[in-house]
């Protein structure tokens, strides 16, 4: 406001003649915007600079920028002996993330010892009961108070700034007494990049008069909004996926300190009030029930503090704790967690339904009061909470406990990169990981498909994670194939689904790490300890020969795609080997990358480029002096060595494109490939020179792909482009008037028989049995049949459409579906036969002979049907099952039987030719939250290999 007044005064001085149009008018006073409460009310040490002085405005009256918050905290760190600041990470945009440790000088001087003692209490394998009791008697309470993980949920960070000052500067006896027995860690802004983006939008849209309209740009911001970080990731879904630097650094520090209490200050809809814990069902069954008990205690005290001031609030209602990827991941490690959800007002205030205005200052005050109330509750109950914590830690490792007889085993595989990445995520959570030193025989295992297999052999090199260890609840939560849920929850969910399409589920219902990573894993119902050694990351072993003529990188490893992309960016010609091969005793998977001297005759630095690129990626490269394939395997001059084309990539964004999916695609290219690419605003697509690109990616979009945009893209595809679409963008391209041959299921039923015949053809093509006598006979076969003989009469398209409308009601919010992959297609290089696919309410694709169904939903399994005396006359669905076969569809999460019926045999990934180019469609989002590595490999293959394998050469810049 001061800046506006200065500009207004300057304009008045410059005016030659009176011109009211050139001067900003003073706003009319609005009494509704006056807040009578006082945020900082106490006796403060004047040697500690007041935040109003540092900010230039009253703390909590407007949004402080990340720089202002950081500078204030660092100033106080120099002024106060109650404050110690730790920088735990840097954001993608280089902003520091800090934790402010607040306590007495005596306790701050012993931080390392206290942290060590907490570590001892956390480990029941090396600490006795008597030692634990001694530790509990001496340990101070530890609270971790974190705010504004969503950058446009601003009140939490401003309240944090006020709380830091209050705790370090207050002379009041109650604050001194609190700090005598407690270490308070305040993480004031968990997403500085998002907050900076939103603070900038406030500057852009701020007028002279306060704005209380929550529909205005001032309150809402604009694309991609301030909620997310630099790559548009929701950091509050990343606490065990650990894909972003903010989360990696934060989790590392939280895990070192194992706080008793962790709060997470958020905001919600502006017309709401205030939500606090405890959550309602569904609750993840791996959370210690003692924590749920304490949640009630904290809620009672926090609500009493609100009652005293006449502030409205509620607990639970829409907030559940089933998905373990929020900040409440700490609950699985024994920490009491509380969520704050304050109604959001970006600045000034918001006009409420009852006509009143809730000011921004009041919203900050709510967060501030909640903070102090929770700290006081912790101070009262810290010792009892430590006792419960110790009991829980002992239960985690008990020989007859809940987690005693279970081990997760990631079976040995050739995808070293993906396996090592998954292991690193486990280790960052203090989870012990082992490797099988030899083949291990076990009585039985349960597969990801829910099948029990007896007399199973775990191959040497498999990754072994026993559930019985100190972090057992977290291991169970992120590794078990299915999260338990109460029957009453399922009843309520189904009732809501049928009544109005609503849900009690707040997030995805499937998140298992091994499925997200696309790595085959089994659960062993016993505690494995023998023939294991502690996991250590492998190092790449290269075979480099002086007289080499070809260099190979195995295609099973995800880094092989990066290897190809990065070499092509450096001008190296690269080939894709589309069949398993073997040269000089080295076996290579389908999709292996080969670089030959013949393709690069004038590149004097070829070998150094190969070895340096492999070294950057940490992937093994094998040289060969021959291109002669062992046995009947391919030679280097044949059709199986396909020349690739350097990808020139654009991603469409802005408009109604999902910022989450744009960011995940952008992040995937930057983290996996590191090659140049461009983001294009969809609003300018018709004016852009698309000849510069041979790959365009369309993240999921809600309405951006108009007929005009599709016509532009269609022309580009026909001239040789590779068009890749996800989710709702796929729905537009495959819609009734879309440019793709593939169609969504609801637009396909008039040709249902054709799709069924294509499905039968795919299935029969997998058979390795042929009736040689019948084939070689000269006689005409009078008993010849076609696959659809003796099958039930197909349903009419009207009935199929009617049934589809019913089944659509039950589509999931996020469940794992078993995908069967075409193992001869270049898009599935590096993918297993069965690939877990994350499905939500997304388009379902129908592929006939005019396209290629690269990945389909459902895996065939043998099945013996009961004999029936009555012959079935009508089909139940658009497809027919082969004789003696059924489909396994669900792998994990909530997938109603109706949704399984709808999803079964539809395509998740399709590829079709179009002119000189191709269209590649993903039913869902292949890089969901940057963590679905299994399907992300399909996306990387499409981007890097598509220009060479599925389309003709495009313009090379």
Short mmCIF file of N, CA and C in Angstrom, two decimals, residues 275-284 287 292 295 314-323 486 489 492-493 496 502-507:
data_model
loop_
_atom_site.label_atom_id
_atom_site.label_comp_id
_atom_site.label_asym_id
_atom_site.label_seq_id
_atom_site.Cartn_x
_atom_site.Cartn_y
_atom_site.Cartn_z
N UNK A 275 -10.57 -26.71 9.73
CA UNK A 275 -10.55 -28.13 10.06
C UNK A 275 -9.29 -28.46 10.86
N UNK A 276 -9.47 -29.29 11.86
CA UNK A 276 -8.33 -29.81 12.63
C UNK A 276 -8.54 -31.31 12.83
N UNK A 277 -7.52 -32.01 13.30
CA UNK A 277 -7.66 -33.43 13.55
C UNK A 277 -8.63 -33.70 14.69
N UNK A 278 -8.97 -34.97 14.91
CA UNK A 278 -8.46 -36.14 14.22
C UNK A 278 -9.22 -36.46 12.94
N UNK A 279 -8.60 -37.25 12.05
CA UNK A 279 -9.27 -37.62 10.80
C UNK A 279 -10.35 -38.67 11.05
N UNK A 280 -11.16 -38.89 10.02
CA UNK A 280 -12.19 -39.94 10.07
C UNK A 280 -11.69 -41.15 9.27
N UNK A 281 -12.52 -42.18 9.22
CA UNK A 281 -12.24 -43.33 8.38
C UNK A 281 -12.39 -42.94 6.90
N UNK A 282 -11.63 -43.60 6.00
CA UNK A 282 -10.74 -44.72 6.28
C UNK A 282 -9.39 -44.28 6.84
N UNK A 283 -8.97 -44.98 7.87
CA UNK A 283 -7.65 -44.79 8.46
C UNK A 283 -6.77 -45.95 8.03
N UNK A 284 -5.54 -45.65 7.70
CA UNK A 284 -4.62 -46.73 7.36
C UNK A 284 -4.38 -47.60 8.59
N UNK A 287 -1.26 -47.46 11.16
CA UNK A 287 -0.99 -46.38 12.12
C UNK A 287 -1.25 -46.89 13.53
N UNK A 292 -3.93 -42.38 17.48
CA UNK A 292 -5.32 -41.98 17.29
C UNK A 292 -5.92 -41.52 18.63
N UNK A 295 -4.65 -38.08 19.22
CA UNK A 295 -5.27 -37.13 18.29
C UNK A 295 -6.50 -36.49 18.91
N UNK A 314 -14.18 -27.48 12.78
CA UNK A 314 -14.71 -28.85 12.83
C UNK A 314 -13.54 -29.82 12.72
N UNK A 315 -13.79 -31.07 13.07
CA UNK A 315 -12.76 -32.11 12.98
C UNK A 315 -13.21 -33.17 11.97
N UNK A 316 -12.24 -33.86 11.40
CA UNK A 316 -12.55 -34.98 10.51
C UNK A 316 -13.36 -34.55 9.31
N UNK A 317 -14.61 -35.02 9.25
CA UNK A 317 -15.56 -34.80 8.15
C UNK A 317 -14.99 -35.31 6.83
N UNK A 318 -14.29 -34.48 6.05
CA UNK A 318 -13.81 -34.95 4.74
C UNK A 318 -12.38 -35.48 4.80
N UNK A 319 -11.72 -35.32 5.91
CA UNK A 319 -10.29 -35.67 6.01
C UNK A 319 -10.10 -37.09 6.50
N UNK A 320 -9.48 -37.92 5.64
CA UNK A 320 -9.17 -39.30 6.04
C UNK A 320 -7.67 -39.55 5.93
N UNK A 321 -7.21 -40.63 6.53
CA UNK A 321 -5.79 -40.94 6.56
C UNK A 321 -5.54 -42.35 6.03
N UNK A 322 -5.78 -42.55 4.75
CA UNK A 322 -5.53 -43.87 4.17
C UNK A 322 -4.24 -43.86 3.34
N UNK A 323 -4.14 -42.88 2.47
CA UNK A 323 -2.92 -42.74 1.64
C UNK A 323 -1.77 -42.24 2.52
N UNK A 486 -11.89 -51.08 6.34
CA UNK A 486 -13.04 -51.63 7.04
C UNK A 486 -14.22 -51.85 6.09
N UNK A 489 -16.50 -48.90 5.71
CA UNK A 489 -16.03 -47.87 4.79
C UNK A 489 -16.47 -48.22 3.36
N UNK A 492 -20.16 -47.49 2.95
CA UNK A 492 -20.42 -46.06 2.79
C UNK A 492 -19.96 -45.56 1.42
N UNK A 493 -18.80 -46.04 0.98
CA UNK A 493 -18.27 -45.61 -0.32
C UNK A 493 -19.21 -46.02 -1.45
N UNK A 496 -22.36 -43.86 -1.43
CA UNK A 496 -22.10 -42.52 -1.95
C UNK A 496 -21.93 -42.55 -3.47
N UNK A 502 -20.26 -39.20 -5.26
CA UNK A 502 -19.23 -38.69 -4.36
C UNK A 502 -18.44 -39.86 -3.77
N UNK A 503 -17.47 -39.54 -2.91
CA UNK A 503 -16.58 -40.58 -2.39
C UNK A 503 -16.10 -40.21 -1.00
N UNK A 504 -15.80 -41.23 -0.19
CA UNK A 504 -15.16 -41.00 1.09
C UNK A 504 -13.64 -41.04 0.95
N UNK A 505 -13.16 -41.42 -0.23
CA UNK A 505 -11.73 -41.52 -0.49
C UNK A 505 -11.20 -40.16 -0.95
N UNK A 506 -10.20 -39.65 -0.27
CA UNK A 506 -9.68 -38.33 -0.60
C UNK A 506 -8.60 -38.39 -1.68
N UNK A 507 -7.99 -39.54 -1.86
CA UNK A 507 -6.86 -39.64 -2.78
C UNK A 507 -6.87 -41.00 -3.46
#
